[in-house]
PDB file of C-alpha atoms in Angstrom:
ATOM      1  CA  UNK A 282      17.060   6.328 -31.847  1.00  0.00           C
ATOM      2  CA  UNK A 283      15.981   9.690 -30.402  1.00  0.00           C
ATOM      3  CA  UNK A 284      12.411  10.053 -29.111  1.00  0.00           C
ATOM      4  CA  UNK A 285       9.895  11.409 -31.678  1.00  0.00           C
ATOM      5  CA  UNK A 286       9.744  14.771 -29.850  1.00  0.00           C
ATOM      6  CA  UNK A 287      13.471  15.316 -30.091  1.00  0.00           C
ATOM      7  CA  UNK A 288      15.595  17.131 -32.746  1.00  0.00           C
ATOM      8  CA  UNK A 289      19.065  16.128 -33.756  1.00  0.00           C
ATOM      9  CA  UNK A 290      21.520  18.790 -32.493  1.00  0.00           C
ATOM     10  CA  UNK A 291      23.208  18.532 -35.840  1.00  0.00           C
ATOM     11  CA  UNK A 292      20.204  20.322 -37.324  1.00  0.00           C
ATOM     12  CA  UNK A 293      20.966  23.300 -35.030  1.00  0.00           C
ATOM     13  CA  UNK A 294      24.227  24.116 -36.743  1.00  0.00           C
ATOM     14  CA  UNK A 295      26.236  24.456 -33.530  1.00  0.00           C
ATOM     15  CA  UNK A 296      29.966  24.678 -33.218  1.00  0.00           C
ATOM     16  CA  UNK A 297      31.710  22.019 -31.147  1.00  0.00           C
ATOM     17  CA  UNK A 298      31.957  24.449 -28.191  1.00  0.00           C
ATOM     18  CA  UNK A 299      28.273  25.397 -28.427  1.00  0.00           C
ATOM     19  CA  UNK A 300      27.326  21.707 -28.641  1.00  0.00           C
ATOM     20  CA  UNK A 301      29.472  20.953 -25.560  1.00  0.00           C
ATOM     21  CA  UNK A 302      27.749  23.735 -23.615  1.00  0.00           C
ATOM     22  CA  UNK A 303      24.350  22.648 -24.738  1.00  0.00           C
ATOM     23  CA  UNK A 304      25.102  19.092 -23.531  1.00  0.00           C
ATOM     24  CA  UNK A 305      26.333  20.539 -20.209  1.00  0.00           C
ATOM     25  CA  UNK A 306      23.120  22.496 -19.922  1.00  0.00           C
ATOM     26  CA  UNK A 307      20.930  19.420 -20.588  1.00  0.00           C
ATOM     27  CA  UNK A 308      22.906  17.369 -18.034  1.00  0.00           C
ATOM     28  CA  UNK A 309      22.676  20.143 -15.405  1.00  0.00           C
ATOM     29  CA  UNK A 310      18.905  20.548 -16.036  1.00  0.00           C
ATOM     30  CA  UNK A 311      18.498  16.746 -15.810  1.00  0.00           C
ATOM     31  CA  UNK A 312      20.438  16.490 -12.561  1.00  0.00           C
ATOM     32  CA  UNK A 313      18.393  19.304 -11.017  1.00  0.00           C
ATOM     33  CA  UNK A 314      15.129  17.622 -11.978  1.00  0.00           C
ATOM     34  CA  UNK A 315      15.847  14.761  -9.567  1.00  0.00           C
ATOM     35  CA  UNK A 316      15.747  12.118 -12.286  1.00  0.00           C
ATOM     36  CA  UNK A 317      12.101  12.626 -13.262  1.00  0.00           C
ATOM     37  CA  UNK A 318      11.038  10.750 -16.385  1.00  0.00           C
ATOM     38  CA  UNK A 319      11.365  14.055 -18.283  1.00  0.00           C
ATOM     39  CA  UNK A 320      14.928  14.525 -17.133  1.00  0.00           C
ATOM     40  CA  UNK A 321      15.820  10.921 -17.954  1.00  0.00           C
ATOM     41  CA  UNK A 322      14.393  11.432 -21.467  1.00  0.00           C
ATOM     42  CA  UNK A 323      16.436  14.652 -21.801  1.00  0.00           C
ATOM     43  CA  UNK A 324      19.582  12.792 -20.646  1.00  0.00           C
ATOM     44  CA  UNK A 325      18.946   9.913 -23.082  1.00  0.00           C
ATOM     45  CA  UNK A 326      18.298  12.329 -25.970  1.00  0.00           C
ATOM     46  CA  UNK A 327      21.471  14.240 -25.099  1.00  0.00           C
ATOM     47  CA  UNK A 328      23.536  11.090 -25.126  1.00  0.00           C
ATOM     48  CA  UNK A 329      22.032  10.330 -28.596  1.00  0.00           C
ATOM     49  CA  UNK A 330      22.915  13.767 -29.853  1.00  0.00           C
ATOM     50  CA  UNK A 331      19.365  15.216 -29.657  1.00  0.00           C
ATOM     51  CA  UNK A 332      17.563  18.033 -27.944  1.00  0.00           C
ATOM     52  CA  UNK A 333      14.173  17.293 -26.293  1.00  0.00           C
ATOM     53  CA  UNK A 334      11.468  19.434 -27.803  1.00  0.00           C
ATOM     54  CA  UNK A 335       8.910  19.685 -25.068  1.00  0.00           C
ATOM     55  CA  UNK A 336       8.091  22.912 -23.391  1.00  0.00           C
ATOM     56  CA  UNK A 337       9.231  21.864 -19.891  1.00  0.00           C
ATOM     57  CA  UNK A 338      12.686  20.839 -21.123  1.00  0.00           C
ATOM     58  CA  UNK A 339      13.157  23.904 -23.310  1.00  0.00           C
ATOM     59  CA  UNK A 340      11.940  26.234 -20.508  1.00  0.00           C
ATOM     60  CA  UNK A 341      14.391  24.626 -18.056  1.00  0.00           C
ATOM     61  CA  UNK A 342      17.231  24.925 -20.479  1.00  0.00           C
ATOM     62  CA  UNK A 343      16.381  28.546 -21.117  1.00  0.00           C
ATOM     63  CA  UNK A 344      16.321  29.301 -17.371  1.00  0.00           C
ATOM     64  CA  UNK A 345      19.601  27.401 -16.917  1.00  0.00           C
ATOM     65  CA  UNK A 346      21.299  29.412 -19.691  1.00  0.00           C
ATOM     66  CA  UNK A 347      19.897  32.698 -18.323  1.00  0.00           C
ATOM     67  CA  UNK A 348      21.471  31.817 -14.935  1.00  0.00           C
ATOM     68  CA  UNK A 349      24.794  30.919 -16.590  1.00  0.00           C
ATOM     69  CA  UNK A 350      24.765  34.269 -18.483  1.00  0.00           C
ATOM     70  CA  UNK A 351      24.011  36.135 -15.251  1.00  0.00           C
ATOM     71  CA  UNK A 352      26.889  34.406 -13.528  1.00  0.00           C
ATOM     72  CA  UNK A 353      29.233  35.260 -16.453  1.00  0.00           C
ATOM     73  CA  UNK A 354      28.079  38.859 -16.332  1.00  0.00           C
ATOM     74  CA  UNK A 355      28.815  39.013 -12.662  1.00  0.00           C
ATOM     75  CA  UNK A 356      32.310  37.604 -13.187  1.00  0.00           C
ATOM     76  CA  UNK A 357      32.935  40.133 -16.016  1.00  0.00           C
ATOM     77  CA  UNK A 358      31.926  42.986 -13.682  1.00  0.00           C
ATOM     78  CA  UNK A 359      34.243  41.663 -10.962  1.00  0.00           C
ATOM     79  CA  UNK A 360      37.162  41.220 -13.344  1.00  0.00           C
ATOM     80  CA  UNK A 361      36.550  44.614 -14.916  1.00  0.00           C
ATOM     81  CA  UNK A 362      36.762  46.170 -11.490  1.00  0.00           C
ATOM     82  CA  UNK A 363      40.019  44.270 -10.814  1.00  0.00           C
ATOM     83  CA  UNK A 364      41.379  45.333 -14.160  1.00  0.00           C
ATOM     84  CA  UNK A 365      40.589  48.956 -13.345  1.00  0.00           C
ATOM     85  CA  UNK A 366      42.401  48.633 -10.010  1.00  0.00           C
ATOM     86  CA  UNK A 367      45.393  46.948 -11.659  1.00  0.00           C
ATOM     87  CA  UNK A 368      45.627  49.636 -14.374  1.00  0.00           C
ATOM     88  CA  UNK A 369      45.529  52.329 -11.709  1.00  0.00           C
ATOM     89  CA  UNK A 370      48.266  50.533  -9.811  1.00  0.00           C
ATOM     90  CA  UNK A 371      50.402  50.328 -13.007  1.00  0.00           C
ATOM     91  CA  UNK A 372      49.740  53.942 -13.786  1.00  0.00           C
ATOM     92  CA  UNK A 373      51.083  54.871 -10.306  1.00  0.00           C
ATOM     93  CA  UNK A 374      54.551  53.561 -11.283  1.00  0.00           C
ATOM     94  CA  UNK A 375      56.385  56.244  -9.372  1.00  0.00           C
ATOM     95  CA  UNK A 376      55.438  54.607  -6.076  1.00  0.00           C
ATOM     96  CA  UNK A 377      56.240  51.061  -7.274  1.00  0.00           C
ATOM     97  CA  UNK A 378      59.485  49.240  -7.688  1.00  0.00           C
ATOM     98  CA  UNK A 379      60.166  47.703 -11.079  1.00  0.00           C
ATOM     99  CA  UNK A 380      59.364  44.211  -9.742  1.00  0.00           C
ATOM    100  CA  UNK A 381      56.055  45.439  -8.307  1.00  0.00           C
ATOM    101  CA  UNK A 382      55.194  47.251 -11.547  1.00  0.00           C
ATOM    102  CA  UNK A 383      55.982  44.055 -13.568  1.00  0.00           C
ATOM    103  CA  UNK A 384      53.803  41.977 -11.188  1.00  0.00           C
ATOM    104  CA  UNK A 385      50.923  44.486 -11.673  1.00  0.00           C
ATOM    105  CA  UNK A 386      51.338  44.431 -15.446  1.00  0.00           C
ATOM    106  CA  UNK A 387      51.221  40.618 -15.434  1.00  0.00           C
ATOM    107  CA  UNK A 388      48.169  40.753 -13.179  1.00  0.00           C
ATOM    108  CA  UNK A 389      46.485  43.213 -15.526  1.00  0.00           C
ATOM    109  CA  UNK A 390      47.319  41.000 -18.539  1.00  0.00           C
ATOM    110  CA  UNK A 391      45.943  37.898 -16.735  1.00  0.00           C
ATOM    111  CA  UNK A 392      42.719  39.691 -15.757  1.00  0.00           C
ATOM    112  CA  UNK A 393      42.264  40.850 -19.361  1.00  0.00           C
ATOM    113  CA  UNK A 394      42.802  37.348 -20.667  1.00  0.00           C
ATOM    114  CA  UNK A 395      40.141  36.097 -18.210  1.00  0.00           C
ATOM    115  CA  UNK A 396      37.789  38.813 -19.456  1.00  0.00           C
ATOM    116  CA  UNK A 397      38.331  37.766 -23.021  1.00  0.00           C
ATOM    117  CA  UNK A 398      37.583  34.147 -22.113  1.00  0.00           C
ATOM    118  CA  UNK A 399      34.397  35.152 -20.239  1.00  0.00           C
ATOM    119  CA  UNK A 400      33.203  37.364 -23.053  1.00  0.00           C
ATOM    120  CA  UNK A 401      33.632  34.436 -25.453  1.00  0.00           C
ATOM    121  CA  UNK A 402      31.877  32.135 -22.995  1.00  0.00           C
ATOM    122  CA  UNK A 403      29.010  34.688 -22.750  1.00  0.00           C
ATOM    123  CA  UNK A 404      28.734  34.915 -26.504  1.00  0.00           C
ATOM    124  CA  UNK A 405      28.533  31.159 -26.925  1.00  0.00           C
ATOM    125  CA  UNK A 406      26.005  30.844 -24.134  1.00  0.00           C
ATOM    126  CA  UNK A 407      23.918  33.660 -25.614  1.00  0.00           C
ATOM    127  CA  UNK A 408      23.838  31.817 -28.968  1.00  0.00           C
ATOM    128  CA  UNK A 409      22.762  28.565 -27.342  1.00  0.00           C
ATOM    129  CA  UNK A 410      20.134  30.251 -25.167  1.00  0.00           C
ATOM    130  CA  UNK A 411      18.793  32.002 -28.216  1.00  0.00           C
ATOM    131  CA  UNK A 412      18.520  28.621 -30.076  1.00  0.00           C
ATOM    132  CA  UNK A 413      16.682  27.082 -27.077  1.00  0.00           C
ATOM    133  CA  UNK A 414      14.481  30.173 -26.799  1.00  0.00           C
ATOM    134  CA  UNK A 415      13.504  30.103 -30.502  1.00  0.00           C
ATOM    135  CA  UNK A 416      12.731  26.382 -30.358  1.00  0.00           C
ATOM    136  CA  UNK A 417      10.614  26.978 -27.242  1.00  0.00           C
ATOM    137  CA  UNK A 418       8.673  29.770 -29.049  1.00  0.00           C
ATOM    138  CA  UNK A 419       8.156  27.611 -32.075  1.00  0.00           C
ATOM    139  CA  UNK A 420       6.873  24.780 -29.917  1.00  0.00           C
ATOM    140  CA  UNK A 421       4.547  27.060 -28.056  1.00  0.00           C
ATOM    141  CA  UNK A 422       3.126  28.303 -31.397  1.00  0.00           C
ATOM    142  CA  UNK A 423       2.631  24.706 -32.595  1.00  0.00           C
ATOM    143  CA  UNK A 424       0.903  23.832 -29.340  1.00  0.00           C
ATOM    144  CA  UNK A 425      -1.427  26.835 -29.758  1.00  0.00           C
ATOM    145  CA  UNK A 426      -2.089  25.921 -33.371  1.00  0.00           C
ATOM    146  CA  UNK A 427      -2.942  22.352 -32.453  1.00  0.00           C
ATOM    147  CA  UNK A 428      -5.240  23.614 -29.625  1.00  0.00           C
ATOM    148  CA  UNK A 429      -7.006  25.952 -32.124  1.00  0.00           C
ATOM    149  CA  UNK A 430      -7.357  23.071 -34.614  1.00  0.00           C
ATOM    150  CA  UNK A 431      -8.657  20.751 -31.978  1.00  0.00           C
ATOM    151  CA  UNK A 432     -11.192  23.321 -30.785  1.00  0.00           C
ATOM    152  CA  UNK A 433     -12.216  24.041 -34.402  1.00  0.00           C
ATOM    153  CA  UNK A 434     -12.589  20.278 -35.057  1.00  0.00           C
ATOM    154  CA  UNK A 435     -14.569  19.847 -31.865  1.00  0.00           C
ATOM    155  CA  UNK A 436     -16.831  22.728 -32.767  1.00  0.00           C
ATOM    156  CA  UNK A 437     -17.201  21.427 -36.351  1.00  0.00           C
ATOM    157  CA  UNK A 438     -17.969  17.971 -35.055  1.00  0.00           C
ATOM    158  CA  UNK A 439     -20.594  19.319 -32.666  1.00  0.00           C
ATOM    159  CA  UNK A 440     -22.272  21.479 -35.374  1.00  0.00           C
ATOM    160  CA  UNK A 441     -22.275  18.565 -37.787  1.00  0.00           C
ATOM    161  CA  UNK A 442     -23.733  16.320 -35.132  1.00  0.00           C
ATOM    162  CA  UNK A 443     -26.419  18.853 -34.274  1.00  0.00           C
ATOM    163  CA  UNK A 444     -27.378  19.423 -38.005  1.00  0.00           C
ATOM    164  CA  UNK A 445     -27.418  15.701 -38.614  1.00  0.00           C
ATOM    165  CA  UNK A 446     -29.861  15.169 -35.787  1.00  0.00           C
ATOM    166  CA  UNK A 447     -31.878  18.107 -36.989  1.00  0.00           C
ATOM    167  CA  UNK A 448     -31.888  16.723 -40.467  1.00  0.00           C
ATOM    168  CA  UNK A 449     -32.759  13.227 -39.195  1.00  0.00           C
ATOM    169  CA  UNK A 450     -35.664  14.600 -37.185  1.00  0.00           C
ATOM    170  CA  UNK A 451     -36.902  16.501 -40.197  1.00  0.00           C
ATOM    171  CA  UNK A 452     -36.677  13.314 -42.299  1.00  0.00           C
ATOM    172  CA  UNK A 453     -38.638  11.419 -39.623  1.00  0.00           C
ATOM    173  CA  UNK A 454     -41.267  14.131 -39.512  1.00  0.00           C
ATOM    174  CA  UNK A 455     -41.464  14.187 -43.345  1.00  0.00           C
ATOM    175  CA  UNK A 456     -41.788  10.411 -43.313  1.00  0.00           C
ATOM    176  CA  UNK A 457     -44.584  10.638 -40.746  1.00  0.00           C
ATOM    177  CA  UNK A 458     -46.314  13.361 -42.747  1.00  0.00           C
ATOM    178  CA  UNK A 459     -46.160  11.229 -45.855  1.00  0.00           C
ATOM    179  CA  UNK A 460     -47.275   8.245 -43.970  1.00  0.00           C
ATOM    180  CA  UNK A 461     -50.148  10.073 -42.392  1.00  0.00           C
ATOM    181  CA  UNK A 462     -51.026  11.577 -45.814  1.00  0.00           C
ATOM    182  CA  UNK A 463     -51.297   8.081 -47.218  1.00  0.00           C
ATOM    183  CA  UNK A 464     -53.608   7.103 -44.411  1.00  0.00           C
ATOM    184  CA  UNK A 465     -55.761  10.190 -45.109  1.00  0.00           C
ATOM    185  CA  UNK A 466     -56.427   9.177 -48.725  1.00  0.00           C
TER     186      UNK A 466
END
């Protein structure tokens, strides 16, 4: 059974690919955390199909997915540059033999296929990172709400305690006044 501060990933409406990437992210974050109790809990939750809902885990996941997205963007830039070079080489067919032109065309097609895969990977990672980000924001809002309620309860408790003592002292004084009034008769 998942810990009480975990959410079933089935509630997140993820595709199988997104779920796989989320689990990879949880495992990567857990392995980087040097097996702290938090990372062990995240790993346990992941194996049970859940996402840990504590700020540290969600922040770590968000950072991880931001890094993955940065890496994918870098690969896309590199492949786009290679694609440009390949298309320029194909365009300059006059200087190429038919075999060289065919090889450049195959290279161009391979690079474009890799770009398509990376763009899909980027989109999936973006979706997962957004889900993690939204859950982190919701948790931060809940934490702030709990803190406000706790502060309000504490303030309410102190003001009640103060007025009770004040009322009690008035009652004692009233009791003394009545008692001394009886003695004065």
